[in-house]
């Protein structure tokens, strides 16, 4: 009982193992055999297989066999090939058989029962014309037919060479070459209205090349290449077409994309790699269990215009005639394509730089606006300060005007007395009238200067004589000094120093410094109250010095002296020196104070001379 149970467990285990082993071997058996019509190194085969390998799962085993048409095609060879394939793959039968080309499909259909019965067949690169000329394929033989577009390529050639009057068609002598020739003879009939057609079929290659070398400019050449020439020399069509394109004195066109790069211009071509990929997808579907009937296959593999850009240039073909979807090979990349990274970086740098420049320009404009606003404010402040100073000078001004008015009155009284005397004293009366006119003019001049000083007028920037500007102020300053009982000593230079700037602003500087100096002299005994104003200059500089004999400036006050609102006076606003410094600096100059305690204060202002270097500009 126990033994029987143990035996049945062992049997079950063995059965499971066998099932598993079968499943694994079925998995391992996923192998695909590709049978090509032609030679192993035919470019079309290489392209096709590259596309196929790219698409198949990595685990799929791929074997390839070659019938080597048209070099080998005898019946006995084909029988031997059948036996060989049967024998070779007896223990590793393919899961799917792929056939590349018409010859391989014909072979498989004939020998299928001896080779791999019931193994599904997928064909690639088989012309549609062949499939249409024979009975329908069995249900487990499928594929996407192709059409080598001979007429489409010739049409293209005639469109790109509108002056061509002659079409030369070159073919060979192998069975495949003859089949192409027959197809072409029927195709060219549709071009007979446009060109005369000549066939060079089966010439020895040397003779052919000689003919091609002698072609005139009115000819275009079309060729599918050939496998065998008139003296039995074998070629791949690509080799043959390469020789032709190198020799021909006319543009050469062909229908296979493997010809691109040999020297032909181009053509309307199906793509062998794409065919390989399409077959690969069909194989994958089949191996995944898809029934052939369920596969919806395209009617025909697509073709595209392929061309060699170098030949387009060589034969002076109008680039605008090239269709937008054409595949253009050997076109040198544009500078932009060639240096994409560098160009990208350059564009980024350029944009960043442009951004920075824009930012800087914006900042500059903003700064300029702010400077203008500051300038405006400064002018307004300076004007307000002048009005305040005018208030301080009221006494002096009143005195300045009163003096001529008093003189006028005295003169008028004297004239009255003369007239009352009844004597004819016209000369004296004339002299009195002249004095009155003189005094009137003096009073008017005081008022004119005062108005000029106090008026709110735009900055008037031009070179002016500093001595002259000081002299204009002299009457008011002297009047103020007299009023305060301060001795005023003015020392101007003999030659006229020129200063570039606004005369009124510079006069304001002098008034501020002179009134401060008189303020400082205030507390002193009358005999010591003195203020000296002097002008010095050399080739480059003008210097204005205002000195007094007051208490001087305490060392701790020196650093803040020119700050706004710094004042040690009970009624002081603390703006005079701050405005003075602003005005001096706006004229490219500098102002500073020197003081020894108890020795009085000295204020020095220094400007560049108007014709010297570093002449300032108004802001
Ligand atoms: P304010 O005259 O209204 O005080 P300023 O800006 O003209 O304003 O002067 C600021 C301060 O500088 C004065 O209060 C004073 O302390 C000092 N100062 C200016 N000039 C002299 C001077 N000649 N001697 C001594 N101190 C002076």
Coordinates of C-alpha atoms in Angstrom, one line a residue, residues 325-595:
X325 CA 9.4 64.2 -47.6
X326 CA 12.5 63.1 -49.7
X327 CA 15.2 61.3 -47.7
X328 CA 18.3 63.4 -48.5
X329 CA 21.6 61.7 -47.8
X330 CA 25.2 63.2 -47.7
X331 CA 23.9 66.7 -47.1
X332 CA 26.6 68.5 -45.1
X333 CA 25.0 69.8 -41.9
X334 CA 24.4 73.5 -41.8
X335 CA 26.7 75.4 -39.4
X336 CA 23.7 75.5 -37.0
X337 CA 23.3 71.7 -37.1
X338 CA 27.1 71.1 -37.0
X339 CA 27.7 73.3 -34.0
X340 CA 24.2 72.9 -32.4
X341 CA 25.7 72.9 -28.8
X342 CA 28.0 75.7 -29.4
X343 CA 25.3 77.7 -31.2
X344 CA 22.9 76.9 -28.3
X345 CA 25.4 78.1 -25.8
X346 CA 26.2 81.2 -28.0
X347 CA 22.5 82.0 -28.2
X348 CA 22.1 81.6 -24.4
X349 CA 25.2 83.8 -23.8
X350 CA 23.8 86.3 -26.4
X351 CA 20.4 86.4 -24.7
X352 CA 21.9 86.7 -21.2
X353 CA 24.2 89.4 -22.5
X354 CA 21.3 91.2 -24.2
X355 CA 19.3 90.9 -21.0
X356 CA 22.2 92.3 -19.1
X357 CA 22.7 95.2 -21.5
X358 CA 18.9 95.9 -21.4
X359 CA 19.1 95.7 -17.6
X360 CA 22.1 98.1 -17.6
X361 CA 20.4 100.5 -20.1
X362 CA 17.3 100.4 -17.9
X363 CA 19.4 101.0 -14.8
X364 CA 21.2 103.8 -16.6
X365 CA 18.0 105.5 -17.6
X366 CA 16.7 105.1 -14.0
X367 CA 19.9 106.5 -12.6
X368 CA 19.7 109.4 -15.1
X369 CA 16.1 110.1 -14.1
X370 CA 17.1 110.0 -10.5
X371 CA 20.1 112.3 -11.1
X372 CA 17.8 114.7 -12.9
X373 CA 15.4 114.6 -10.0
X374 CA 18.2 115.1 -7.6
X375 CA 19.5 118.0 -9.7
X376 CA 16.1 119.5 -9.8
X377 CA 15.7 119.2 -6.0
X378 CA 19.2 120.7 -5.5
X379 CA 18.2 123.7 -7.7
X380 CA 15.1 124.1 -5.7
X381 CA 16.9 123.8 -2.4
X382 CA 19.5 126.2 -3.6
X383 CA 16.8 128.6 -4.6
X384 CA 15.0 128.2 -1.3
X385 CA 18.3 128.8 0.5
X386 CA 18.9 132.0 -1.6
X387 CA 15.5 133.3 -0.5
X388 CA 16.4 132.5 3.1
X389 CA 19.7 134.4 2.6
X390 CA 17.9 137.3 1.0
X391 CA 15.9 137.5 4.3
X392 CA 19.2 137.7 6.2
X393 CA 20.4 140.4 3.8
X394 CA 17.3 142.6 4.0
X395 CA 19.1 145.2 6.1
X396 CA 22.0 145.4 3.6
X397 CA 19.7 145.5 0.6
X398 CA 17.5 148.2 2.2
X399 CA 20.7 150.2 2.9
X400 CA 21.9 149.7 -0.7
X401 CA 18.6 151.0 -2.1
X402 CA 18.2 153.7 0.6
X403 CA 21.5 155.3 -0.1
X404 CA 20.8 156.3 -3.8
X405 CA 17.2 157.2 -2.8
X406 CA 18.5 159.5 0.0
X407 CA 21.0 161.0 -2.5
X408 CA 18.2 161.5 -5.0
X409 CA 16.2 163.3 -2.3
X410 CA 19.1 165.5 -1.3
X411 CA 19.7 166.4 -4.9
X412 CA 16.1 167.2 -5.6
X413 CA 16.0 169.5 -2.5
X414 CA 19.2 171.2 -3.7
X415 CA 17.5 171.7 -7.2
X416 CA 14.5 173.2 -5.5
X417 CA 16.6 175.7 -3.6
X418 CA 18.5 176.7 -6.8
X419 CA 15.2 177.3 -8.7
X420 CA 13.8 179.3 -5.7
X421 CA 16.9 181.6 -5.8
X422 CA 15.7 182.7 -9.3
X423 CA 19.2 182.9 -10.7
X424 CA 20.0 181.2 -14.0
X425 CA 22.1 178.3 -12.7
X426 CA 21.3 175.8 -15.4
X427 CA 24.7 174.2 -15.4
X428 CA 24.4 173.3 -11.7
X429 CA 20.8 172.0 -12.3
X430 CA 22.1 169.8 -15.1
X431 CA 24.8 168.4 -12.9
X432 CA 22.1 167.7 -10.1
X433 CA 19.9 165.9 -12.7
X434 CA 22.9 163.8 -13.8
X435 CA 23.5 162.8 -10.2
X436 CA 19.9 161.9 -9.8
X437 CA 20.0 159.8 -12.9
X438 CA 23.2 158.1 -11.6
X439 CA 21.7 157.3 -8.2
X440 CA 18.5 156.0 -9.9
X441 CA 20.6 153.7 -12.1
X442 CA 22.5 152.5 -9.0
X443 CA 19.3 151.7 -7.2
X444 CA 17.9 149.9 -10.3
X445 CA 21.2 147.9 -10.6
X446 CA 20.9 146.8 -7.0
X447 CA 17.4 145.6 -7.6
X448 CA 18.4 143.9 -10.9
X449 CA 21.2 142.0 -9.3
X450 CA 18.9 141.0 -6.4
X451 CA 16.3 139.8 -8.8
X452 CA 18.9 137.8 -10.7
X453 CA 20.1 136.2 -7.5
X454 CA 16.6 135.4 -6.2
X455 CA 14.8 134.5 -9.4
X456 CA 14.1 130.8 -9.9
X457 CA 15.8 130.3 -13.3
X458 CA 17.2 127.3 -15.1
X459 CA 20.8 126.5 -14.7
X460 CA 22.9 128.6 -17.1
X461 CA 26.1 126.7 -17.8
X462 CA 28.9 128.7 -19.5
X463 CA 32.4 130.0 -18.7
X464 CA 32.3 133.2 -16.6
X465 CA 34.8 135.5 -14.9
X466 CA 34.9 134.7 -11.1
X467 CA 36.2 138.2 -10.3
X468 CA 33.3 139.7 -12.1
X469 CA 30.8 137.5 -10.3
X470 CA 32.3 138.5 -7.0
X471 CA 32.3 142.2 -7.9
X472 CA 28.6 142.0 -8.7
X473 CA 27.9 140.9 -5.2
X474 CA 30.3 143.3 -3.6
X475 CA 27.8 146.2 -2.9
X476 CA 25.4 143.9 -1.0
X477 CA 28.2 142.2 0.9
X478 CA 29.8 145.5 1.8
X479 CA 26.5 146.9 2.9
X480 CA 25.9 143.8 5.1
X481 CA 29.5 144.1 6.5
X482 CA 28.9 147.7 7.3
X483 CA 25.6 146.9 9.0
X484 CA 27.4 144.3 11.2
X485 CA 30.5 146.6 11.6
X486 CA 32.8 144.0 10.1
X487 CA 35.8 145.0 8.0
X488 CA 35.5 143.3 4.6
X489 CA 38.6 142.8 2.6
X490 CA 38.2 141.7 -1.0
X491 CA 41.3 140.6 -2.9
X492 CA 40.6 139.7 -6.5
X493 CA 43.3 138.7 -9.0
X494 CA 44.6 140.9 -11.8
X495 CA 43.8 138.6 -14.6
X496 CA 40.3 137.2 -15.1
X497 CA 40.1 133.5 -14.1
X498 CA 37.3 131.7 -16.0
X499 CA 35.1 129.2 -14.3
X500 CA 32.7 126.9 -16.2
X501 CA 29.3 126.7 -14.6
X502 CA 26.3 128.7 -13.3
X503 CA 27.3 132.2 -12.1
X504 CA 24.4 132.6 -9.7
X505 CA 25.2 129.2 -8.0
X506 CA 28.8 130.3 -7.5
X507 CA 27.7 133.7 -6.1
X508 CA 25.5 131.7 -3.7
X509 CA 28.6 129.8 -2.5
X510 CA 30.3 133.1 -1.7
X511 CA 27.3 134.5 0.1
X512 CA 27.0 131.4 2.3
X513 CA 30.7 131.4 3.2
X514 CA 30.9 135.2 3.7
X515 CA 27.7 135.4 5.9
X516 CA 29.0 132.5 8.1
X517 CA 32.3 134.3 8.4
X518 CA 30.5 137.5 9.5
X519 CA 28.5 135.4 11.9
X520 CA 31.7 134.1 13.4
X521 CA 33.0 137.6 13.8
X522 CA 29.9 138.7 15.6
X523 CA 31.0 138.1 19.1
X524 CA 34.4 139.8 18.7
X525 CA 35.3 143.4 19.7
X526 CA 34.7 145.7 16.7
X527 CA 38.4 146.3 16.1
X528 CA 38.9 142.6 15.5
X529 CA 35.9 141.9 13.3
X530 CA 37.3 141.2 9.9
X531 CA 36.5 138.9 7.0
X532 CA 38.8 138.4 4.0
X533 CA 37.7 137.1 0.6
X534 CA 40.4 136.3 -1.9
X535 CA 40.7 134.6 -5.3
X536 CA 43.8 132.8 -6.4
X537 CA 44.5 130.8 -9.5
X538 CA 47.0 129.0 -11.6
X539 CA 46.9 127.3 -15.0
X540 CA 44.5 124.5 -13.9
X541 CA 42.8 125.7 -10.7
X542 CA 40.7 128.5 -9.3
X543 CA 40.7 128.9 -5.5
X544 CA 38.3 131.0 -3.4
X545 CA 39.3 131.6 0.2
X546 CA 37.1 133.0 2.9
X547 CA 38.7 133.6 6.2
X548 CA 37.7 135.2 9.5
X549 CA 39.1 135.9 12.9
X550 CA 36.3 134.3 14.8
X551 CA 36.4 131.4 17.3
X552 CA 37.3 128.8 14.6
X553 CA 35.9 125.4 14.4
X554 CA 36.1 122.8 17.2
X555 CA 38.0 119.7 15.9
X556 CA 35.1 117.4 16.8
X557 CA 32.8 119.5 14.5
X558 CA 35.0 119.4 11.5
X559 CA 33.8 115.9 10.2
X560 CA 30.1 117.0 10.3
X561 CA 30.4 120.5 9.2
X562 CA 29.0 120.0 5.7
X563 CA 26.2 117.6 6.8
X564 CA 22.7 118.8 6.3
X565 CA 21.1 120.2 9.5
X566 CA 24.3 120.5 11.4
X567 CA 24.3 123.8 13.2
X568 CA 25.8 125.3 16.3
X569 CA 23.8 128.5 16.0
X570 CA 20.6 129.0 18.0
X571 CA 18.7 130.2 14.9
X572 CA 20.7 128.1 12.4
X573 CA 19.2 125.7 9.9
X574 CA 22.4 123.9 9.2
X575 CA 21.8 123.9 5.4
X576 CA 24.2 126.6 4.2
X577 CA 27.4 124.5 4.1
X578 CA 25.6 121.4 2.8
X579 CA 24.2 123.4 -0.1
X580 CA 27.6 125.0 -0.6
X581 CA 29.3 121.6 -0.9
X582 CA 26.7 120.3 -3.4
X583 CA 27.0 123.4 -5.6
X584 CA 30.8 123.3 -5.5
X585 CA 30.9 119.6 -6.4
X586 CA 28.4 120.0 -9.2
X587 CA 31.0 122.4 -10.7
X588 CA 33.7 119.7 -10.4
X589 CA 35.3 121.3 -7.3
X590 CA 35.8 120.6 -3.6
X591 CA 35.4 122.6 -0.5
X592 CA 36.9 122.1 2.9
X593 CA 37.4 124.0 6.2
X594 CA 40.6 124.6 8.1
X595 CA 40.7 125.8 11.6

